[in-house]
Coordinates of C-alpha atoms in Angstrom, one line a residue:
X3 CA 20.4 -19.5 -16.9
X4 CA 21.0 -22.6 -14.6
X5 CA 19.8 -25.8 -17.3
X6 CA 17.2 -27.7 -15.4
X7 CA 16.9 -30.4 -18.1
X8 CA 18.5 -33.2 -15.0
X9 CA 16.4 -31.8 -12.2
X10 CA 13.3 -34.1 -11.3
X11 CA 10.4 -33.2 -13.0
X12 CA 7.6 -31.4 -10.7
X13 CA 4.4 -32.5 -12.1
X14 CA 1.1 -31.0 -10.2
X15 CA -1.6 -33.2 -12.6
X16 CA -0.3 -36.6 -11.6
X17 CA -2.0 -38.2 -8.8
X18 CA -0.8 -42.1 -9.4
X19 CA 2.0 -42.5 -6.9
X20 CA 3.1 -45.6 -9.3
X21 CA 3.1 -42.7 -12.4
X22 CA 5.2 -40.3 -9.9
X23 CA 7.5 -43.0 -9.1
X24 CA 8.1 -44.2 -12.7
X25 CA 8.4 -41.6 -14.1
X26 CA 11.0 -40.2 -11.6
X27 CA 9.0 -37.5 -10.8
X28 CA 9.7 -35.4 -7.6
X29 CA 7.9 -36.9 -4.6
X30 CA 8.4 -35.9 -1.7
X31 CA 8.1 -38.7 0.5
X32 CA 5.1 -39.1 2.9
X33 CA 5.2 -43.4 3.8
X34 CA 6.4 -42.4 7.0
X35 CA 2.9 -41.3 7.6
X36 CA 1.2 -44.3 5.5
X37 CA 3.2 -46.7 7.7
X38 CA 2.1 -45.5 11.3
X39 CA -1.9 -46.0 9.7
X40 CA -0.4 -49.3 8.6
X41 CA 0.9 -50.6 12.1
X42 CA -3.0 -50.7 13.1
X43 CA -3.9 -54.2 12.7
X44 CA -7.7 -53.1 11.2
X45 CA -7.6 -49.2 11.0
X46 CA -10.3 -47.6 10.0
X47 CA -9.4 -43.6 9.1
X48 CA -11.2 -40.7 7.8
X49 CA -9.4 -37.4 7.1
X50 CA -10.4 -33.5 5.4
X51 CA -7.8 -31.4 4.0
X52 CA -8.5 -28.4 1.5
X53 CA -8.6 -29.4 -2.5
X54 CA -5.2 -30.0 -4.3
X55 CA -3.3 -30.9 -0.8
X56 CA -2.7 -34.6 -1.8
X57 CA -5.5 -36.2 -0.6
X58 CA -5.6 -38.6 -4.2
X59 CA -2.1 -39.0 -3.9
X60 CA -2.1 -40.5 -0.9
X61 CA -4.9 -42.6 -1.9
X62 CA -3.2 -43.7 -4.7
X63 CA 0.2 -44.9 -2.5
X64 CA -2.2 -46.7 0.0
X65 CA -3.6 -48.7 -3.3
X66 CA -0.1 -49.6 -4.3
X67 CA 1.0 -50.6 -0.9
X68 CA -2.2 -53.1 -0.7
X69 CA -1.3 -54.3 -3.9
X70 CA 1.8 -55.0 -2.9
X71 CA 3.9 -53.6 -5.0
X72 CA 7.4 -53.3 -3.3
X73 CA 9.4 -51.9 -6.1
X74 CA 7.6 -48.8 -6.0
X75 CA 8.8 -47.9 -2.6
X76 CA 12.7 -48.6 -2.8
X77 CA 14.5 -45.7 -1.6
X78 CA 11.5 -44.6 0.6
X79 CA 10.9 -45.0 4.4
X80 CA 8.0 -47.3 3.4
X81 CA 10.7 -49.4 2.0
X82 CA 12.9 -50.0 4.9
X83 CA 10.3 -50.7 7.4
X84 CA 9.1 -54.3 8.4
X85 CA 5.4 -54.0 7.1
X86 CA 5.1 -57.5 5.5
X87 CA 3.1 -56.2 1.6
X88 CA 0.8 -58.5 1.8
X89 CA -2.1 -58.4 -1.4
X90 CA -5.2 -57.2 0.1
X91 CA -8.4 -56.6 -2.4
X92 CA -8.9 -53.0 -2.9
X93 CA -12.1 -51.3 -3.5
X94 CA -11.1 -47.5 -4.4
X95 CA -13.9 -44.9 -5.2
X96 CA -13.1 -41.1 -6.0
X97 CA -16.3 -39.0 -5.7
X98 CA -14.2 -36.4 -7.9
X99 CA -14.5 -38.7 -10.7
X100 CA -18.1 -39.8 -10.7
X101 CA -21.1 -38.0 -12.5
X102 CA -23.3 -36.1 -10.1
X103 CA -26.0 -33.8 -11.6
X104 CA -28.7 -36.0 -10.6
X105 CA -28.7 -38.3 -8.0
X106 CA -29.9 -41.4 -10.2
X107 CA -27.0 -40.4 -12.2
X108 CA -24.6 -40.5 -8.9
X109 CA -26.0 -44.0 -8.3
X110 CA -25.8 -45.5 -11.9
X111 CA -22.1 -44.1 -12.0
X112 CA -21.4 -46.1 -8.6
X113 CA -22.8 -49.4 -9.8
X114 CA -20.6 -49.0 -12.9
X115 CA -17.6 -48.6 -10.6
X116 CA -18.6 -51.3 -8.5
X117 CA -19.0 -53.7 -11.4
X118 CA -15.5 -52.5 -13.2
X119 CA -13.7 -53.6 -9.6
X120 CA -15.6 -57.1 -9.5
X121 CA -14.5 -57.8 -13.0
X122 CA -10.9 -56.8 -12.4
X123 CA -11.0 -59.9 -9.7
X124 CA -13.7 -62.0 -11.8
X125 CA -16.1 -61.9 -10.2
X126 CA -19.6 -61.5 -11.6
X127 CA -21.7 -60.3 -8.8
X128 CA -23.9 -57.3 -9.9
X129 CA -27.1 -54.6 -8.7
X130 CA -29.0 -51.6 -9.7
X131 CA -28.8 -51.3 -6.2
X132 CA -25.4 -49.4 -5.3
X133 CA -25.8 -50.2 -1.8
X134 CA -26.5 -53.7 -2.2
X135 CA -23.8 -53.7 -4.5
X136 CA -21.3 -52.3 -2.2
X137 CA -22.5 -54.8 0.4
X138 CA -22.5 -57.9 -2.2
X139 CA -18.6 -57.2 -3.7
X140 CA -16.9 -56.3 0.3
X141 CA -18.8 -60.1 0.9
X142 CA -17.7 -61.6 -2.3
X143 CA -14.1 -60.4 -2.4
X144 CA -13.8 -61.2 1.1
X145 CA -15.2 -64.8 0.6
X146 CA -12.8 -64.9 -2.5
X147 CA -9.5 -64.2 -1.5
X148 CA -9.8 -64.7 2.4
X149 CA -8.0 -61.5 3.3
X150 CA -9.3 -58.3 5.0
X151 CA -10.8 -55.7 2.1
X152 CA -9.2 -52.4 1.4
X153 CA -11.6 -49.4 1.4
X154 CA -10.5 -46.0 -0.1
X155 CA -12.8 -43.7 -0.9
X156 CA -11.6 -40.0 -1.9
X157 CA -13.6 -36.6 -2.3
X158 CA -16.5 -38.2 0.0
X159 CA -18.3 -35.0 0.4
X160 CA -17.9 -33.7 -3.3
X161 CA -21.9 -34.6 -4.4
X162 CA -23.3 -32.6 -1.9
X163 CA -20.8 -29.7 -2.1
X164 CA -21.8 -30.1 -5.9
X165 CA -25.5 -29.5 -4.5
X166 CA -25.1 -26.6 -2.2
X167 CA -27.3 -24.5 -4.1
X168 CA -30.6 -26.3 -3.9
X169 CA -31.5 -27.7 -0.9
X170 CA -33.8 -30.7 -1.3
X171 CA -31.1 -32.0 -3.5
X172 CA -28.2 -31.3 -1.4
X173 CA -30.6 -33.5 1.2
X174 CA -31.5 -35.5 -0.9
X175 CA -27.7 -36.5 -1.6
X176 CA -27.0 -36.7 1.7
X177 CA -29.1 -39.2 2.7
X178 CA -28.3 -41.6 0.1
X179 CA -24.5 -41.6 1.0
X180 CA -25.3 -41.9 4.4
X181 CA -26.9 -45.1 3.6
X182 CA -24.7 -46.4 1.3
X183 CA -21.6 -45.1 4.2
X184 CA -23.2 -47.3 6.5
X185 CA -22.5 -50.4 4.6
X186 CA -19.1 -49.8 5.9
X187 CA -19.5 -50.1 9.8
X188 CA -21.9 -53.6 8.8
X189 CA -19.4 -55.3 7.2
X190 CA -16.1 -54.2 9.5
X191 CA -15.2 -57.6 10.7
X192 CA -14.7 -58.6 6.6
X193 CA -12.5 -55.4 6.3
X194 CA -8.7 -54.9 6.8
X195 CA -8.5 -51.0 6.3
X196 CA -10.2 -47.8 4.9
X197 CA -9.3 -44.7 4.6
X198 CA -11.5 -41.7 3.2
X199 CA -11.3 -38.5 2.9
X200 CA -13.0 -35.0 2.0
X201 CA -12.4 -31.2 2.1
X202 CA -14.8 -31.3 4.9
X203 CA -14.9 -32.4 8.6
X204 CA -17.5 -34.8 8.9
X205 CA -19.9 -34.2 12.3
X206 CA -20.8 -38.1 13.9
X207 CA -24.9 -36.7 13.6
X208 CA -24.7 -36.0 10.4
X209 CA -23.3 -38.2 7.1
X210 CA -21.9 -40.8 9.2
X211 CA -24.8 -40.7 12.4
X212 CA -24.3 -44.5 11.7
X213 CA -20.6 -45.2 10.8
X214 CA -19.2 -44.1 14.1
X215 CA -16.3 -46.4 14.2
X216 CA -14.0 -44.3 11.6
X217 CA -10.9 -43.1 13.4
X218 CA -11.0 -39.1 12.1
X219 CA -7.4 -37.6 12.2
X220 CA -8.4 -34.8 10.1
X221 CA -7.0 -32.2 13.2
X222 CA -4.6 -34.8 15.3
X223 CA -1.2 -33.4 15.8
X224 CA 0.4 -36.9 14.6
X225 CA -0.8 -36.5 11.3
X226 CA -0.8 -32.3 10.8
X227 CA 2.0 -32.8 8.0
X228 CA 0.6 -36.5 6.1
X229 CA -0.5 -33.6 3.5
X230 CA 1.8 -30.3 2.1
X231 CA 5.4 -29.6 2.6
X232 CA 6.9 -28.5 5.8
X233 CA 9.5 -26.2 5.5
X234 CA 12.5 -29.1 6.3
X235 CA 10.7 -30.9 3.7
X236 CA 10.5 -27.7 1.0
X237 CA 14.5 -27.2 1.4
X238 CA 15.4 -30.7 1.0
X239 CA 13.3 -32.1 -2.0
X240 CA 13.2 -28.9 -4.1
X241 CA 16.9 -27.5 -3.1
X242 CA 18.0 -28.3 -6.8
X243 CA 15.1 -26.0 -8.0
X244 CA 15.3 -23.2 -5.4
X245 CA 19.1 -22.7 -6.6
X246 CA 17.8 -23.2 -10.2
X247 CA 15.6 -20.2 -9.6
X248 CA 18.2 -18.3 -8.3
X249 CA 20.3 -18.9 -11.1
X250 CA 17.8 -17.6 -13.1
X251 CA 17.8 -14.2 -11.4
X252 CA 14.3 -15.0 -9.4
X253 CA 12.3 -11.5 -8.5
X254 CA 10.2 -11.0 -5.5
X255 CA 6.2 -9.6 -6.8
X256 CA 7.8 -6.1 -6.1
X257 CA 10.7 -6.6 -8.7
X258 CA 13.7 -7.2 -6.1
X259 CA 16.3 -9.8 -7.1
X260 CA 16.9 -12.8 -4.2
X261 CA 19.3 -14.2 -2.6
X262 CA 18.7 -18.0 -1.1
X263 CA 17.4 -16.5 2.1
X264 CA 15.7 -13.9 0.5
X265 CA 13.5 -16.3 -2.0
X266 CA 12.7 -18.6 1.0
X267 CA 11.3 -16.0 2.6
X268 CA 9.4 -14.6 0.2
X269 CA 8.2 -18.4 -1.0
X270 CA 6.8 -18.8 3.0
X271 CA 4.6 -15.5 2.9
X272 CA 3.0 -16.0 -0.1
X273 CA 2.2 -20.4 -0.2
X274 CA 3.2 -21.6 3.4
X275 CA 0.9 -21.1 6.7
X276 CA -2.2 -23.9 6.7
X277 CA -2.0 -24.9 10.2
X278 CA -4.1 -28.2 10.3
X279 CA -3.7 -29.0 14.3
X280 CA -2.8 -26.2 17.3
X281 CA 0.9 -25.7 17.7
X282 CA 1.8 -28.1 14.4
X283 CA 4.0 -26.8 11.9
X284 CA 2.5 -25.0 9.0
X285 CA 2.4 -26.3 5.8
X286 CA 2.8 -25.1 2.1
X287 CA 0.2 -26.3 -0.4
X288 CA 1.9 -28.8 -3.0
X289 CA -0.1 -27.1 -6.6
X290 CA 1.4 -23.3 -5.7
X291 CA 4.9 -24.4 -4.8
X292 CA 4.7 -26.8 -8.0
X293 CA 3.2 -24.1 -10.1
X294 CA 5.8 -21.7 -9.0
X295 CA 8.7 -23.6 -9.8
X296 CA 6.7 -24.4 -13.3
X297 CA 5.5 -21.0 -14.0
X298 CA 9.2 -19.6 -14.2
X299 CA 9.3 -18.1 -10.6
X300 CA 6.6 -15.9 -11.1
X301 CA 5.0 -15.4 -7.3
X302 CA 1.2 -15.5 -8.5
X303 CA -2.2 -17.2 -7.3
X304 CA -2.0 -20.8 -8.3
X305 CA -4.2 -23.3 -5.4
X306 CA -6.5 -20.5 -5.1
X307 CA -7.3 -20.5 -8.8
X308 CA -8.1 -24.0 -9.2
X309 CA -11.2 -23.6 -7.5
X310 CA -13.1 -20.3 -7.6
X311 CA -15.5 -19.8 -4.4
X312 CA -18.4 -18.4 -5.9
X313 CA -20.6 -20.4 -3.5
X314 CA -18.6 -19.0 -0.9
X315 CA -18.4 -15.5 -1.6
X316 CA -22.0 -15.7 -2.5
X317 CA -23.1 -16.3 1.4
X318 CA -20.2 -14.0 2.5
X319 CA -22.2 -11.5 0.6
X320 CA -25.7 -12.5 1.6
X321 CA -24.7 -12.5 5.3
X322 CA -22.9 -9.3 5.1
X323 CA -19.9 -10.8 6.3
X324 CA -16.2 -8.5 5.2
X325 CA -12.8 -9.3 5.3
X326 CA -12.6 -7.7 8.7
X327 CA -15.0 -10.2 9.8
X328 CA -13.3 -13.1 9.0
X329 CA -9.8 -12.6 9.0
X330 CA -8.7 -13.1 13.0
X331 CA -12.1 -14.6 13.7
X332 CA -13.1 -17.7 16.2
X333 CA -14.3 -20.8 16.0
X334 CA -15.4 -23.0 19.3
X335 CA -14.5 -26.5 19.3
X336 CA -18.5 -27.4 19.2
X337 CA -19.5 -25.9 15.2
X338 CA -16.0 -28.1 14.5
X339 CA -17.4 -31.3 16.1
X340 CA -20.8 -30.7 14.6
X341 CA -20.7 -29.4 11.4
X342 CA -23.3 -30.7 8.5
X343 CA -22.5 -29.3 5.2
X344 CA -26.3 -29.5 4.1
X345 CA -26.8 -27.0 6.8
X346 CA -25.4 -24.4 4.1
X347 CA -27.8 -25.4 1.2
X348 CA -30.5 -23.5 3.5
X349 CA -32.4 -20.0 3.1
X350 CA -30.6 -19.2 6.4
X351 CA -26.9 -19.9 7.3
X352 CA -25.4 -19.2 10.7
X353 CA -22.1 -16.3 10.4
X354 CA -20.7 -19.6 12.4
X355 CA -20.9 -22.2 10.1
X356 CA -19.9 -20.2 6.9
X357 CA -16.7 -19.3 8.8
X358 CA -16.2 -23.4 9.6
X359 CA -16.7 -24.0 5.8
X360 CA -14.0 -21.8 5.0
X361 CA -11.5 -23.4 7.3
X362 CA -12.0 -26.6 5.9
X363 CA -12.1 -25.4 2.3
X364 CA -8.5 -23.5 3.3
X365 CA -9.4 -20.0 3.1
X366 CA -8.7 -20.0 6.7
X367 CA -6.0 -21.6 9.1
X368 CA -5.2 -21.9 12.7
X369 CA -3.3 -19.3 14.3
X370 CA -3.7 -20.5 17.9
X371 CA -6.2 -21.8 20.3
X372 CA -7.7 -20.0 23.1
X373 CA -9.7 -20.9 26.4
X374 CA -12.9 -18.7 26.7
X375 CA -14.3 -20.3 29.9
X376 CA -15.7 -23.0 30.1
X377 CA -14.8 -23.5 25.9
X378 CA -12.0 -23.6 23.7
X379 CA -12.1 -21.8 20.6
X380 CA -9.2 -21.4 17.8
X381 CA -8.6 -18.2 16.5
X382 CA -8.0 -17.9 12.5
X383 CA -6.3 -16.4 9.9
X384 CA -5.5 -16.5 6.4
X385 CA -2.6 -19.0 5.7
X386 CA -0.7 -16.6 3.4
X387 CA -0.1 -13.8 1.1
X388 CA -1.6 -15.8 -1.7
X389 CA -5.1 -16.8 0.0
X390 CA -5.4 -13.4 1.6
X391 CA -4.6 -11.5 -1.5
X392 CA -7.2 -13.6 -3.8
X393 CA -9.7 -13.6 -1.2
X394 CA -10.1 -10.1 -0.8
X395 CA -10.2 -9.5 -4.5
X396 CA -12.6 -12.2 -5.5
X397 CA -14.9 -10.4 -2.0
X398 CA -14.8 -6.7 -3.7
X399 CA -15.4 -7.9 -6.7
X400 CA -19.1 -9.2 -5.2
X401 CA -19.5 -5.3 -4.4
X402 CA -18.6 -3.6 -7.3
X403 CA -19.3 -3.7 -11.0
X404 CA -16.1 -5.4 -13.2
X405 CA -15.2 -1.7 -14.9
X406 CA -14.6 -0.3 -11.0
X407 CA -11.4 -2.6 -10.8
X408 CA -9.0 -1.2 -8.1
X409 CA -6.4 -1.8 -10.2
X410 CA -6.7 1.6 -12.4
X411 CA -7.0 3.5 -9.1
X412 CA -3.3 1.8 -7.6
X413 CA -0.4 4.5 -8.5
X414 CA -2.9 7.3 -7.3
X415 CA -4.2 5.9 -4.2
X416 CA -0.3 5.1 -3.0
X417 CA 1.0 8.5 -4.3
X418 CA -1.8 10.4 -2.2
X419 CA -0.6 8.4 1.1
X420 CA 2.8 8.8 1.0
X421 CA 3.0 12.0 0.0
X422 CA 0.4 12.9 2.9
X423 CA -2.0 14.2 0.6
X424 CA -5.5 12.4 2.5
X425 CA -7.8 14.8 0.4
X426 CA -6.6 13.1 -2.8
X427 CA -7.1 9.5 -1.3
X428 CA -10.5 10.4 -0.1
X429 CA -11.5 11.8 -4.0
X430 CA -10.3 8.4 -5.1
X431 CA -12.5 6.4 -2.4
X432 CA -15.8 8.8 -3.5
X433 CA -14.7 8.0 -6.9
X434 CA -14.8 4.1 -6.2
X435 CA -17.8 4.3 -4.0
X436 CA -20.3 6.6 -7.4
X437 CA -19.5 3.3 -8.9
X438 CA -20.7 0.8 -7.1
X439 CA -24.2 -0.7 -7.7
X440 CA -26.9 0.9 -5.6
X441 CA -28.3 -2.6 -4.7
X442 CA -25.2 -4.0 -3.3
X443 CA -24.5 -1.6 -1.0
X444 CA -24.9 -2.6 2.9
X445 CA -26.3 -0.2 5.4
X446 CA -23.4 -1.2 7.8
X447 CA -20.3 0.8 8.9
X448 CA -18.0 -2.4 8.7
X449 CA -19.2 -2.4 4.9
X450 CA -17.7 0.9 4.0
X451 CA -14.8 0.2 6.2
X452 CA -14.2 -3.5 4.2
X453 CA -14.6 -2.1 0.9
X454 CA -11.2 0.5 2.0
X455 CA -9.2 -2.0 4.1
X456 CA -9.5 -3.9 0.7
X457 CA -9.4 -1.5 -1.7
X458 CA -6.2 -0.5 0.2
X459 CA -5.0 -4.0 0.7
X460 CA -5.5 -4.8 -3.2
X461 CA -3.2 -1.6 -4.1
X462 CA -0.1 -3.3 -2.0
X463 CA -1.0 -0.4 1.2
X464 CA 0.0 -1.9 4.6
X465 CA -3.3 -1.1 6.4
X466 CA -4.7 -2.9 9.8
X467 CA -8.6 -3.0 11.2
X468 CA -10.0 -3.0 14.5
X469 CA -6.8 -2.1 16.1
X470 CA -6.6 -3.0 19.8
X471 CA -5.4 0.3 22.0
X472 CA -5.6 0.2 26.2
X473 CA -8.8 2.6 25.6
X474 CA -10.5 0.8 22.6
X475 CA -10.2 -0.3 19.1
X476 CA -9.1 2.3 15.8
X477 CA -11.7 0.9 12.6
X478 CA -8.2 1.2 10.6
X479 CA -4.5 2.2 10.7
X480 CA -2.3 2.9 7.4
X481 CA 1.0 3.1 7.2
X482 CA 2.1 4.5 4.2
X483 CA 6.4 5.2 4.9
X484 CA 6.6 9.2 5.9
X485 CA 2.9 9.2 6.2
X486 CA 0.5 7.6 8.9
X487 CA -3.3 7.0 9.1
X488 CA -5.6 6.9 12.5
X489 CA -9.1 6.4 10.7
X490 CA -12.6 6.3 12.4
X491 CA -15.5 5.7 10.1
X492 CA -19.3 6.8 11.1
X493 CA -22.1 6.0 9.3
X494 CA -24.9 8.6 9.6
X495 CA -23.0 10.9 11.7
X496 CA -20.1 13.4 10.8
X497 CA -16.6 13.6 10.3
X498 CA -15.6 15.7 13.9
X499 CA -17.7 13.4 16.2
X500 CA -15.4 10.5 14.4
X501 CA -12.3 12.8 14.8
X502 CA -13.3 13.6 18.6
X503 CA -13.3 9.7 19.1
X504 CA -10.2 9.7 18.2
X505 CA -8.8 12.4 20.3
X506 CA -10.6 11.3 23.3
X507 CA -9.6 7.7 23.1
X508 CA -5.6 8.9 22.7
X509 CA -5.7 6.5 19.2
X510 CA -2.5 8.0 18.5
X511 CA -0.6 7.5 21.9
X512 CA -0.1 3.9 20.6
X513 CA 2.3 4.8 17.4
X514 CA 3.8 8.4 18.9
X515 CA 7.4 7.1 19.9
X516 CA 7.9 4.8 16.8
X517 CA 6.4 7.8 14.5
X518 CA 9.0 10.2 16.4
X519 CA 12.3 7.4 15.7
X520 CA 11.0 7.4 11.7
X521 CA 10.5 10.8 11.4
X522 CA 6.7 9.7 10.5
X523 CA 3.8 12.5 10.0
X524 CA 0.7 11.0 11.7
X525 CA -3.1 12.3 10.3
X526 CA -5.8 11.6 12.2
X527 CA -8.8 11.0 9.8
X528 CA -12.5 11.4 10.5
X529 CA -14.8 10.0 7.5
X530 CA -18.3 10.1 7.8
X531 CA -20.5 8.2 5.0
X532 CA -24.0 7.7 4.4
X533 CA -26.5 5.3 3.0
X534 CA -28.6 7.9 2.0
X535 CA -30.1 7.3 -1.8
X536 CA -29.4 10.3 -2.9
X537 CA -25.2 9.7 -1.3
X538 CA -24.0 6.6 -0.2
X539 CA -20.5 7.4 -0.8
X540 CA -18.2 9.7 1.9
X541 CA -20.5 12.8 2.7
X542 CA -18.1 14.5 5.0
X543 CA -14.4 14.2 6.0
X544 CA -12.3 16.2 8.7
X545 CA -7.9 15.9 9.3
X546 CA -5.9 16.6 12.0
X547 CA -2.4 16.6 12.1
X548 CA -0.6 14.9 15.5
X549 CA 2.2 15.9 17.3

């Protein structure tokens, strides 16, 4: 075992770049960034990135750089540029840290923030106002020292996400920050920079309808890496660790020792991917790559555990949404450049602007973007293994009761499909379905064919939905090694009408050669189910072998 006693300590709890830096704490260096926002004589920035990406880190640098502290940057490319560190007076608010059940509370909390930043520079002004606070201490610490103000202002969004589940408060919240937001497009002429940020894309009509002068880079190709590791980045700062890892003998999550290439490999499947601008690099999120390293090479969930989505997997289920739904979805440029997070504290949320939420909360990345005449829309997709994994299990586990994990149905469900055997694998689904909750259930065809694209997915199975053929699309397509799996689902109909679609569309035409080269066994699959009280669960079934 490699010692790792001299190897830079990964920490994923610090966020005080000066604590990082003297404490010789791995950091991967991100000024570069920080000194193109610098080279605007008074810029004004807003940008949204997922939770744990580094958006308090980079807050924290910017508040060391305007206090001008040098040393903190030797060795950096901060360091060895001409910016001239001159002290600038800093007002920094972090919405994560404030007290936010009641909006009276939010407020009292902000004037006790306000008043612990006028004393640091002795100052004595004071309000039960926050807004005339705010207003009073830019003024005052502008008149004071005679330079521009600093504004940095992290998690802005985080009391209304807090609020999502009751609307007139989530409103309520809303318009009080858009009010107190405003103060900062008033005083611009006493201001030098800000910078803010959120986990959410602010619309100009929305939170900020009157702070319109905020430069927003959250999806600017320039700036698509300021937060998470590019790959260069990955090998270079944590090169001691990755051969550290290998030292120790480092398993893929199927129990096969790796090589170098091997472990980079499997380390970009399961935390690289978030795509933050079309045709940028992807990026891996800075908590699982810590974590990992941490957590003694152990390939588990780690940024997607630090913030369960209840909220979200609560309108996923009330809009009957499934994994097939979202995974390779669209968004049009317009729900981006117009999205109001309030909008999802209502009765009534559009499929639209729960799919936006969860691209700016991270479930969901770029994969490209498309022209559908006369708009442009970017098609998504989960980042990685780890998001798409977690997602799916924290979705089933909305339609099923906790003692139905799929877990105890695993070594069966595989062992029926690659040994061929589809009557075992469909006992196991009727199984799995005579436990599910009769008031969860959806009277939809895409739900019963979610629940087994993730039932399957959660067991390891390589299975695909909606699968584009020159004559239509096949509900799902499993691989299983010897074995292969052309299934149609109907709902209220029967299991020979499903396997006659499949015949007469040619399904299997698509996988015949490659099937022929492995020496592959293809079964066309017919499932019927029905949402009958007295069934809903697989009612009839039909198999035919291809040749």
């Amino acid at each position: 075992m490699m010692d790792t006693t001299n190897l830079k300590e990964i920490t994923t709890s610090l966020y005080t770049f000066p604590d990082l830096i003297e404490n010789n704490c791995l950091y991967v260096d991100k000024t570069a960034y920080i000194y193109k926002l610098l080279k605007v004589t008074k810029g004004q920035f807003f940008c949204a990135r997922p939770r744990r990406f580094g958006k308090s880190l980079t807050i924290a640098t910017l508040e060391a750089v305007f206090r001008g502290r040098r040393e903190l940057f030797d060795g950096l490319y901060l360091g060895s540029t001409d910016y001239d560190w001159q002290v600038h007076p800093v007002i920094h608010i972090d919405f994560a840290q404030s007290s936010m059940r009641t909006l009276p509370q939010l407020k009292t909390w902000l004037c006790r923030e306000l008043r612990r930043i006028a004393r640091s520079y002795d100052l004595d002004c004071s309000d039960d106002d926050p807004i005339l606070f705010f207003d009073t201490l830019i003024n005052d610490l502008y008149d004071k020292t005679k330079k521009g103000v600093v504004l940095l202002i992290d998690e802005y969004d985080k009391p209304i996400f807090e609020h999502l589940n009751h609307a007139e408060d989530a409103l309520a919240f809303r318009e009080f920050l858009a009010d107190f937001y405003q103060i900062i497009k008033g005083d611009e002429p006493l201001l030098r920079f800000t910078f803010m940020t959120g986990v959410t894309k602010f619309a100009k009509m929305s939170v900020f309808s009157k702070l319109n002068n905020l430069d927003d880079i959250t999806m600017d190709p320039g700036f698509a890496c300021m937060f998470g590791y590019t790959q260069q980045e990955f090998e270079q700062y944590f090169s001691d660790w990755i051969e550290a890892a290998i030292a120790d003998g480092v398993q893929s999550h199927k129990m096969v020792s790796l090589n170098y290439a091997g472990l980079l490999t499997e380390i970009k499947a399961w935390y690289d991917g978030f795509r933050f601008a079309n045709e940028a690099e992807s990026v891996y999120n800075p908590v699982s790559i810590g974590q990992f390293f941490r957590k003694h090479h152990v390939f588990a969930n780690y940024w997607f555990g630090t913030g369960t989505p209840t909220f979200l997997i609560r309108l996923l289920k009330r809009n009957q949404l499934t994994v097939p739904d979202i995974d390779g979805t669209t968004l049009s440029e317009f729900y981006l450049n117009t999205f109001d997070l309030s909008e999802l504290a209502s009765d009534h949320v559009q499929n639209e602007r729960i799919i936006e939420l969860l691209f700016q909360s991270g479930y969901l990345t770029i994969e490209r973007l498309e022209r559908t005449n006369p708009e442009l829309v970017y098609r998504l997709r989960f980042p990685n293994h780890e998001v798409a994994y977690s997602f799916e299990q924290y979705l089933l586990a909305a339609y099923m009761n906790p003692s139905d994990a799929p877990s105890r149905y695993v070594n069966e469900l595989v062992s029926a499909a690659e040994n061929g055997h589809a009557e075992d694998m469909i006992l196991i689904w009727k199984d799995f379905f005579a436990g599910l909750p009769y008031d969860i259930q959806i009277k939809a065809e895409k739900y019963y064919q979610s629940i087994i694209y993730t039932i399957c997915r959660l067991c390891g199975m390589d299975i695909l939905t909606e699968v584009a053929t020159n004559k239509g699309r096949i509900d799902a397509v499993l691989d299983a090694g010897a074995h292969l799996y052309i299934f149609e689902f109907k709902l209220h109909k029967t299991a020979n009408a499903a396997l006659a679609q499949i015949d007469t569309k040619a399904y299997a035409e698509k996988y015949l050669r490659a099937a022929h080269e492995k020496h592959q066994t293809i079964h066309a699959v017919g499932i019927n189910f029905s949402y009958a009280p007295d069934d809903r669960t697989i009612t009839d079934w039909n198999e035919e072998l291809v040749s």
